[in-house]
Amino acid sequence: MNIDSIKNGYVIDHIKPGKSLEIYEYLNLGNLDTQVAIIKNAKSKKTGKKDIIKIDELLDINIDILGYLDPNITINKIQNDKIVEKFHPQLPERLINIVKCKNPRCITSIEQNLPQICELTDRKNAIYRCKYCEEKVQKPE
Amino acid sequence: MKHLIDIKDLSTQEIEDLIKVAEDIIKNKEKYSEKCKGKKLATLFYEPSTRTRLSFEAAMLELGGNVLGFSSAQTSSAAKGESISDTVKVIGGYADIIVIRHPKEGSALVASMKSDVPIINAGDGGHNHPTQTLTDLITIQMEKCRLSNLNIGICGDLKFGRTVHSLITAMSRYKNIKFYLISPKELKIPDYIKTNILEKNNISYIETKDIEEYLGDLDILYMTRVQKERFFNEDDYIRLKDYYILNKEKLKKAKEDLCIMHPLPRVNEIAVDVDEDKRAAYFKQAKYGKYIRMALILKLLEIE
């Protein structure tokens, strides 16, 4: 299967197989006019299979969230057909409206229009806690 | 503008200053009797409380100010579905400072994010209760004359007991503190307190189910009530409520200068025969609470 290479944009590589649609949703890629390719179950030397997302434009996307969703992801920034930057996303200090606090005693369970804010309290172990009730939030599988 | 949502909002110096002001209030009550003249304190209590609410009201009245508020969610606009954010925006137009107690964790933080006047957290579910902690700190200072070099036993509901979480957080700042965490396994201290506070600050602690095991080592024994309102299941509450009862007999093993504390109200976890023991400090503790709240109101209203 052939997918055109991109001139200017991002290649989000080494996505855990099956996670690409979730990442597509989190990055709101469905709202873009630009070309986006999702490649599922591509061959990988390292892991056997992987998903890849290609975005055919250098957009201002919130790549921090990727560090939370899958720390093994690689992001390739492409300019004029060349990889100009290659990096792993870092864990963001804050997640806003990404994960919902599941503590039934938390104020987020009843207060309307309250942003769901989670803060990184332990970078080493990638632990986030709800800003309001301080309960640990579960990472999506 | 400063709020008090979590005891961590106050520096060690600020806590020390508050205790000093409270001590001065105890000695010179007259000097403070008109400090808050013309000021209003609103108490928004969405769940039942007697002593905390009355302690705040008494504190404001003794400072010469006025009080207004409600004492249950049923008699407030929350019963009509009003959000906390909207309530504090409205009440901020009527009062100079707001005290809030609400059953949901994080509620006071939400109030502070929206309020135009200082917010004091008087308990947000099982989460934080910083003015109880200030009460505990002034009691320890008054009764033991120090806030460091202490073996502190905390007994009962360490899972939902918000006073316990705040107290551990506050005492972790002082030198040479050791905690003895005494609870049944169902009511053990939450992991975030262990990892974020105790282990992070290299505070030594022992977890045990047996109240008598370390009783002779303690300088302070902080008893707590198993709170019915924190349980979703009544059977669990009934099973655990009588787990620990401190009585005169057990106290024979304790130090002569042990300080027995309790945030009150007690149910049966401290037998009445302990009340006469000179080591019982819990009624004095309630009184100190009013003075430290007076000091806090002055600080947040920026009144010298």
mmCIF file of N, CA, C and O in Angstrom, chain B residues 15 33 43 57 87 94 96 130-131 169 174 197 223 228 266 280 285 288 292:
data_model
loop_
_atom_site.group_PDB
_atom_site.id
_atom_site.type_symbol
_atom_site.label_atom_id
_atom_site.label_comp_id
_atom_site.label_asym_id
_atom_site.label_seq_id
_atom_site.Cartn_x
_atom_site.Cartn_y
_atom_site.Cartn_z
ATOM 1 N N ILE B 15 2.190 30.358 59.305
ATOM 2 C CA ILE B 15 1.530 29.579 60.372
ATOM 3 C C ILE B 15 2.032 30.060 61.737
ATOM 4 O O ILE B 15 1.243 30.276 62.663
ATOM 5 N N SER B 33 -11.532 43.466 69.877
ATOM 6 C CA SER B 33 -12.994 43.360 69.868
ATOM 7 C C SER B 33 -13.699 44.207 68.798
ATOM 8 O O SER B 33 -14.864 43.983 68.510
ATOM 9 N N THR B 43 -21.115 32.226 56.020
ATOM 10 C CA THR B 43 -20.826 30.802 56.197
ATOM 11 C C THR B 43 -21.729 30.008 55.255
ATOM 12 O O THR B 43 -22.948 30.001 55.434
ATOM 13 N N GLU B 57 -18.340 31.678 63.417
ATOM 14 C CA GLU B 57 -19.266 32.768 63.727
ATOM 15 C C GLU B 57 -18.847 33.472 65.018
ATOM 16 O O GLU B 57 -18.831 34.703 65.088
ATOM 17 N N THR B 87 -22.881 30.622 43.205
ATOM 18 C CA THR B 87 -23.197 30.998 44.594
ATOM 19 C C THR B 87 -22.141 31.947 45.152
ATOM 20 O O THR B 87 -22.482 32.986 45.718
ATOM 21 N N TYR B 94 -22.260 40.256 48.986
ATOM 22 C CA TYR B 94 -22.906 40.517 50.287
ATOM 23 C C TYR B 94 -21.930 40.486 51.459
ATOM 24 O O TYR B 94 -22.232 41.012 52.524
ATOM 25 N N ASP B 96 -17.641 40.090 53.053
ATOM 26 C CA ASP B 96 -16.233 40.430 52.820
ATOM 27 C C ASP B 96 -15.337 39.198 52.790
ATOM 28 O O ASP B 96 -14.208 39.241 52.314
ATOM 29 N N PRO B 130 -8.269 22.787 56.460
ATOM 30 C CA PRO B 130 -7.077 23.480 56.966
ATOM 31 C C PRO B 130 -7.255 24.234 58.275
ATOM 32 O O PRO B 130 -6.302 24.353 59.031
ATOM 33 N N THR B 131 -8.467 24.723 58.569
ATOM 34 C CA THR B 131 -8.593 25.465 59.836
ATOM 35 C C THR B 131 -8.619 24.509 61.030
ATOM 36 O O THR B 131 -8.275 24.889 62.138
ATOM 37 N N THR B 169 0.137 16.677 56.495
ATOM 38 C CA THR B 169 0.770 17.608 55.557
ATOM 39 C C THR B 169 1.470 18.738 56.319
ATOM 40 O O THR B 169 2.618 19.080 56.032
ATOM 41 N N TYR B 174 7.988 20.102 59.884
ATOM 42 C CA TYR B 174 8.792 20.302 61.089
ATOM 43 C C TYR B 174 9.786 19.163 61.274
ATOM 44 O O TYR B 174 9.607 18.066 60.749
ATOM 45 N N ILE B 197 3.484 13.189 50.453
ATOM 46 C CA ILE B 197 3.828 13.941 51.663
ATOM 47 C C ILE B 197 4.894 13.212 52.485
ATOM 48 O O ILE B 197 5.998 13.722 52.676
ATOM 49 N N MET B 223 -6.986 11.179 68.133
ATOM 50 C CA MET B 223 -8.073 10.225 67.873
ATOM 51 C C MET B 223 -9.043 10.824 66.852
ATOM 52 O O MET B 223 -9.263 12.038 66.846
ATOM 53 N N LYS B 228 -19.862 8.364 59.633
ATOM 54 C CA LYS B 228 -20.931 7.662 58.918
ATOM 55 C C LYS B 228 -21.160 8.249 57.522
ATOM 56 O O LYS B 228 -21.383 7.535 56.553
ATOM 57 N N ARG B 266 -16.901 13.606 69.079
ATOM 58 C CA ARG B 266 -16.589 12.187 69.287
ATOM 59 C C ARG B 266 -17.899 11.430 69.385
ATOM 60 O O ARG B 266 -18.934 12.024 69.721
ATOM 61 N N ALA B 280 -6.004 14.767 78.591
ATOM 62 C CA ALA B 280 -7.068 15.037 77.608
ATOM 63 C C ALA B 280 -7.053 16.519 77.223
ATOM 64 O O ALA B 280 -7.234 17.383 78.066
ATOM 65 N N GLN B 285 -8.665 22.148 72.824
ATOM 66 C CA GLN B 285 -8.398 22.239 71.385
ATOM 67 C C GLN B 285 -9.525 22.997 70.669
ATOM 68 O O GLN B 285 -9.267 23.875 69.841
ATOM 69 N N TYR B 288 -9.144 26.688 71.406
ATOM 70 C CA TYR B 288 -8.040 27.282 70.640
ATOM 71 C C TYR B 288 -8.456 27.539 69.188
ATOM 72 O O TYR B 288 -7.988 28.479 68.548
ATOM 73 N N ILE B 292 -7.564 30.806 66.692
ATOM 74 C CA ILE B 292 -6.745 30.745 65.468
ATOM 75 C C ILE B 292 -7.591 31.189 64.265
ATOM 76 O O ILE B 292 -7.091 31.801 63.326
#
